[in-house]
Structures are given as structure tokens and as C-alpha cells.
Amino acid sequence: QVQLVESGGGSVQAGGSLKLSCAASRYTLINYCMGWFRQAPGKERERVATINTRDSAVYADSVKGRFTISKDNAKNTLLLQLDNVEPEDTARYYCAASSTAYTCRTFENWGQGTQVTVSS
């Protein structure tokens, strides 16, 4: 069974930075699409960024130019660098793993999430 464990969340002021990590076990993330999603209270889950096996990344318009998704293949870990954060980025962030390599359309495995809170 795939296990995904997120870390790195916390409280930060607007304009600051955070780096989220997602450690994968029983799953070699280099072989599949990976993604970060987020959900704020009272809102639907939002796709933040995805990265496929060709290291092609896609970002939501709301985070483009501020967030960077990457993989540390040696550590089998997915990363999300959050820069110049805004109060609207406050949400619980989830790591997700796909069974596909390139299209990143569906994600079957999810972590428990890590909370990011941005104050103005």
C-alpha cells in the first residue's frame, strides 16, 4: 500500500516562504505523476501543481510564478516550494500519487495533508 507523508507546513506571514515535502514509501515516484492539491475550509479541493515522469510541471494560475514543484529522486520525495505567499494560500495541502506516468489526470493515493496558514 502506497504511503505518502507530508511535512513542512506551518504559519507564515504574507510575502514569506515555505517548503513542503512528501515522503513516499511502497511507491517509486520517479515512475509516476505526482501532484500537490489544497483545500481551504468551505472550498473545493484545488489542484495546485503536478509533475510527470518527464519533469513537466503544470501549475494552477493562482500559484504560477510563486510555487515550484520538484522531485528529490534520491530521497523518493516530492517537494513544493511556496514563495511570496498570500493569505489566499491558506489551506491544507495534500500530496497525491497517480498510477499514470504522463497525463496526471487521476490520482489514486493521498497523504493526510499539512496545514499552511498565511497571515496578512
PDB file of C-alpha atoms in Angstrom:
ATOM      1  CA  GLN A   1       0.000   0.000   0.000  1.00  0.00           C
ATOM      2  CA  VAL A   2       1.331   3.395  -1.026  1.00  0.00           C
ATOM      3  CA  GLN A   3       2.127   5.717   1.846  1.00  0.00           C
ATOM      4  CA  LEU A   4       2.550   9.462   1.437  1.00  0.00           C
ATOM      5  CA  VAL A   5       3.558  11.623   4.382  1.00  0.00           C
ATOM      6  CA  GLU A   6       3.590  15.402   4.073  1.00  0.00           C
ATOM      7  CA  SER A   7       5.607  17.782   6.222  1.00  0.00           C
ATOM      8  CA  GLY A   8       6.787  21.373   6.247  1.00  0.00           C
ATOM      9  CA  GLY A   9       3.531  23.198   6.796  1.00  0.00           C
ATOM     10  CA  GLY A  10       3.153  25.982   9.325  1.00  0.00           C
ATOM     11  CA  SER A  11       2.342  29.622   9.816  1.00  0.00           C
ATOM     12  CA  VAL A  12       3.987  32.321   7.748  1.00  0.00           C
ATOM     13  CA  GLN A  13       3.414  35.978   7.014  1.00  0.00           C
ATOM     14  CA  ALA A  14       2.357  37.180   3.612  1.00  0.00           C
ATOM     15  CA  GLY A  15       5.333  37.512   1.320  1.00  0.00           C
ATOM     16  CA  GLY A  16       7.209  34.747   3.093  1.00  0.00           C
ATOM     17  CA  SER A  17       8.229  31.249   2.015  1.00  0.00           C
ATOM     18  CA  LEU A  18       7.658  27.639   2.979  1.00  0.00           C
ATOM     19  CA  LYS A  19       8.840  24.324   1.607  1.00  0.00           C
ATOM     20  CA  LEU A  20       6.556  21.311   1.738  1.00  0.00           C
ATOM     21  CA  SER A  21       7.812  17.756   1.461  1.00  0.00           C
ATOM     22  CA  CYS A  22       6.058  14.482   0.717  1.00  0.00           C
ATOM     23  CA  ALA A  23       7.896  11.278   1.503  1.00  0.00           C
ATOM     24  CA  ALA A  24       6.687   8.278  -0.456  1.00  0.00           C
ATOM     25  CA  SER A  25       7.005   4.655   0.537  1.00  0.00           C
ATOM     26  CA  ARG A  26       5.998   1.475  -1.302  1.00  0.00           C
ATOM     27  CA  TYR A  27       5.968   3.695  -4.393  1.00  0.00           C
ATOM     28  CA  THR A  28       8.731   4.953  -6.642  1.00  0.00           C
ATOM     29  CA  LEU A  29       7.630   8.452  -7.520  1.00  0.00           C
ATOM     30  CA  ILE A  30      10.087   8.813 -10.380  1.00  0.00           C
ATOM     31  CA  ASN A  31       7.883   6.401 -12.357  1.00  0.00           C
ATOM     32  CA  TYR A  32       4.584   8.254 -11.982  1.00  0.00           C
ATOM     33  CA  CYS A  33       2.816  11.591 -11.971  1.00  0.00           C
ATOM     34  CA  MET A  34       2.775  13.340  -8.634  1.00  0.00           C
ATOM     35  CA  GLY A  35       0.782  16.319  -7.511  1.00  0.00           C
ATOM     36  CA  TRP A  36       0.009  18.832  -4.811  1.00  0.00           C
ATOM     37  CA  PHE A  37      -3.554  19.797  -4.027  1.00  0.00           C
ATOM     38  CA  ARG A  38      -5.054  22.071  -1.401  1.00  0.00           C
ATOM     39  CA  GLN A  39      -8.368  22.620   0.286  1.00  0.00           C
ATOM     40  CA  ALA A  40      -9.444  25.609   2.307  1.00  0.00           C
ATOM     41  CA  PRO A  41     -12.405  25.482   4.713  1.00  0.00           C
ATOM     42  CA  GLY A  42     -15.667  25.716   2.834  1.00  0.00           C
ATOM     43  CA  LYS A  43     -13.985  25.416  -0.547  1.00  0.00           C
ATOM     44  CA  GLU A  44     -13.494  22.622  -3.026  1.00  0.00           C
ATOM     45  CA  ARG A  45     -10.174  20.875  -3.365  1.00  0.00           C
ATOM     46  CA  GLU A  46      -7.914  22.665  -5.826  1.00  0.00           C
ATOM     47  CA  ARG A  47      -5.136  21.215  -7.948  1.00  0.00           C
ATOM     48  CA  VAL A  48      -2.034  23.283  -7.198  1.00  0.00           C
ATOM     49  CA  ALA A  49       0.700  21.661  -9.268  1.00  0.00           C
ATOM     50  CA  THR A  50       1.559  18.384 -10.949  1.00  0.00           C
ATOM     51  CA  ILE A  51       4.753  16.912 -12.320  1.00  0.00           C
ATOM     52  CA  ASN A  52       5.120  13.929 -14.608  1.00  0.00           C
ATOM     53  CA  THR A  53       7.929  11.486 -15.306  1.00  0.00           C
ATOM     54  CA  ARG A  54       9.406  13.860 -17.873  1.00  0.00           C
ATOM     55  CA  ASP A  55       9.591  16.530 -15.147  1.00  0.00           C
ATOM     56  CA  SER A  56       6.981  18.553 -16.988  1.00  0.00           C
ATOM     57  CA  ALA A  57       5.163  20.685 -14.424  1.00  0.00           C
ATOM     58  CA  VAL A  58       1.730  22.286 -14.615  1.00  0.00           C
ATOM     59  CA  TYR A  59       0.558  24.948 -12.181  1.00  0.00           C
ATOM     60  CA  ALA A  60      -2.734  26.488 -11.229  1.00  0.00           C
ATOM     61  CA  ASP A  61      -2.971  30.078 -12.434  1.00  0.00           C
ATOM     62  CA  SER A  62      -3.286  31.258  -8.854  1.00  0.00           C
ATOM     63  CA  VAL A  63       0.193  29.994  -7.927  1.00  0.00           C
ATOM     64  CA  LYS A  64       2.060  30.296 -11.212  1.00  0.00           C
ATOM     65  CA  GLY A  65       5.333  32.138 -10.743  1.00  0.00           C
ATOM     66  CA  ARG A  66       5.224  31.750  -6.961  1.00  0.00           C
ATOM     67  CA  PHE A  67       5.227  27.979  -6.335  1.00  0.00           C
ATOM     68  CA  THR A  68       7.650  25.378  -7.659  1.00  0.00           C
ATOM     69  CA  ILE A  69       7.069  21.630  -7.703  1.00  0.00           C
ATOM     70  CA  SER A  70      10.037  19.283  -7.898  1.00  0.00           C
ATOM     71  CA  LYS A  71      11.206  15.801  -7.015  1.00  0.00           C
ATOM     72  CA  ASP A  72      14.164  14.596  -4.999  1.00  0.00           C
ATOM     73  CA  ASN A  73      14.524  11.209  -6.607  1.00  0.00           C
ATOM     74  CA  ALA A  74      17.343  10.099  -4.341  1.00  0.00           C
ATOM     75  CA  LYS A  75      15.052  10.577  -1.339  1.00  0.00           C
ATOM     76  CA  ASN A  76      11.877   9.498  -3.165  1.00  0.00           C
ATOM     77  CA  THR A  77      10.330  12.771  -2.044  1.00  0.00           C
ATOM     78  CA  LEU A  78       8.052  15.294  -3.706  1.00  0.00           C
ATOM     79  CA  LEU A  79       8.624  18.963  -2.906  1.00  0.00           C
ATOM     80  CA  LEU A  80       6.654  22.166  -3.188  1.00  0.00           C
ATOM     81  CA  GLN A  81       8.414  25.495  -2.695  1.00  0.00           C
ATOM     82  CA  LEU A  82       5.997  28.259  -1.789  1.00  0.00           C
ATOM     83  CA  ASP A  83       7.344  31.783  -2.291  1.00  0.00           C
ATOM     84  CA  ASN A  84       5.685  35.160  -1.914  1.00  0.00           C
ATOM     85  CA  VAL A  85       2.725  33.517  -0.218  1.00  0.00           C
ATOM     86  CA  GLU A  86      -0.610  35.267   0.122  1.00  0.00           C
ATOM     87  CA  PRO A  87      -3.412  34.899   2.686  1.00  0.00           C
ATOM     88  CA  GLU A  88      -5.417  33.178  -0.058  1.00  0.00           C
ATOM     89  CA  ASP A  89      -2.861  30.347   0.009  1.00  0.00           C
ATOM     90  CA  THR A  90      -4.098  29.311   3.451  1.00  0.00           C
ATOM     91  CA  ALA A  91      -5.282  25.718   3.153  1.00  0.00           C
ATOM     92  CA  ARG A  92      -4.475  22.137   3.931  1.00  0.00           C
ATOM     93  CA  TYR A  93      -2.023  20.872   1.323  1.00  0.00           C
ATOM     94  CA  TYR A  94      -2.142  17.272   0.139  1.00  0.00           C
ATOM     95  CA  CYS A  95       0.368  15.192  -1.747  1.00  0.00           C
ATOM     96  CA  ALA A  96      -1.079  12.791  -4.302  1.00  0.00           C
ATOM     97  CA  ALA A  97       0.275   9.957  -6.403  1.00  0.00           C
ATOM     98  CA  SER A  98      -1.022   8.799  -9.762  1.00  0.00           C
ATOM     99  CA  SER A  99      -0.923   5.442 -11.499  1.00  0.00           C
ATOM    100  CA  THR A 100      -0.157   7.266 -14.749  1.00  0.00           C
ATOM    101  CA  ALA A 101       3.209   8.477 -15.955  1.00  0.00           C
ATOM    102  CA  TYR A 102       2.444  11.403 -18.258  1.00  0.00           C
ATOM    103  CA  THR A 103      -1.128  12.663 -18.221  1.00  0.00           C
ATOM    104  CA  CYS A 104      -1.594  13.287 -14.489  1.00  0.00           C
ATOM    105  CA  ARG A 105      -5.364  13.110 -14.917  1.00  0.00           C
ATOM    106  CA  THR A 106      -6.223  10.979 -11.923  1.00  0.00           C
ATOM    107  CA  PHE A 107      -4.663  10.497  -8.541  1.00  0.00           C
ATOM    108  CA  GLU A 108      -5.435   7.408  -6.530  1.00  0.00           C
ATOM    109  CA  ASN A 109      -3.308   7.768  -3.420  1.00  0.00           C
ATOM    110  CA  TRP A 110      -3.307  10.635  -0.978  1.00  0.00           C
ATOM    111  CA  GLY A 111      -1.449  11.778   2.074  1.00  0.00           C
ATOM    112  CA  GLN A 112      -3.009  13.149   5.237  1.00  0.00           C
ATOM    113  CA  GLY A 113      -2.077  16.719   4.435  1.00  0.00           C
ATOM    114  CA  THR A 114      -0.157  19.526   6.078  1.00  0.00           C
ATOM    115  CA  GLN A 115      -1.645  22.858   7.113  1.00  0.00           C
ATOM    116  CA  VAL A 116      -0.367  26.139   5.700  1.00  0.00           C
ATOM    117  CA  THR A 117      -1.600  29.348   7.283  1.00  0.00           C
ATOM    118  CA  VAL A 118      -0.657  32.735   5.838  1.00  0.00           C
ATOM    119  CA  SER A 119      -1.285  35.876   7.852  1.00  0.00           C
ATOM    120  CA  SER A 120      -1.520  39.351   6.394  1.00  0.00           C
TER     121      SER A 120
END
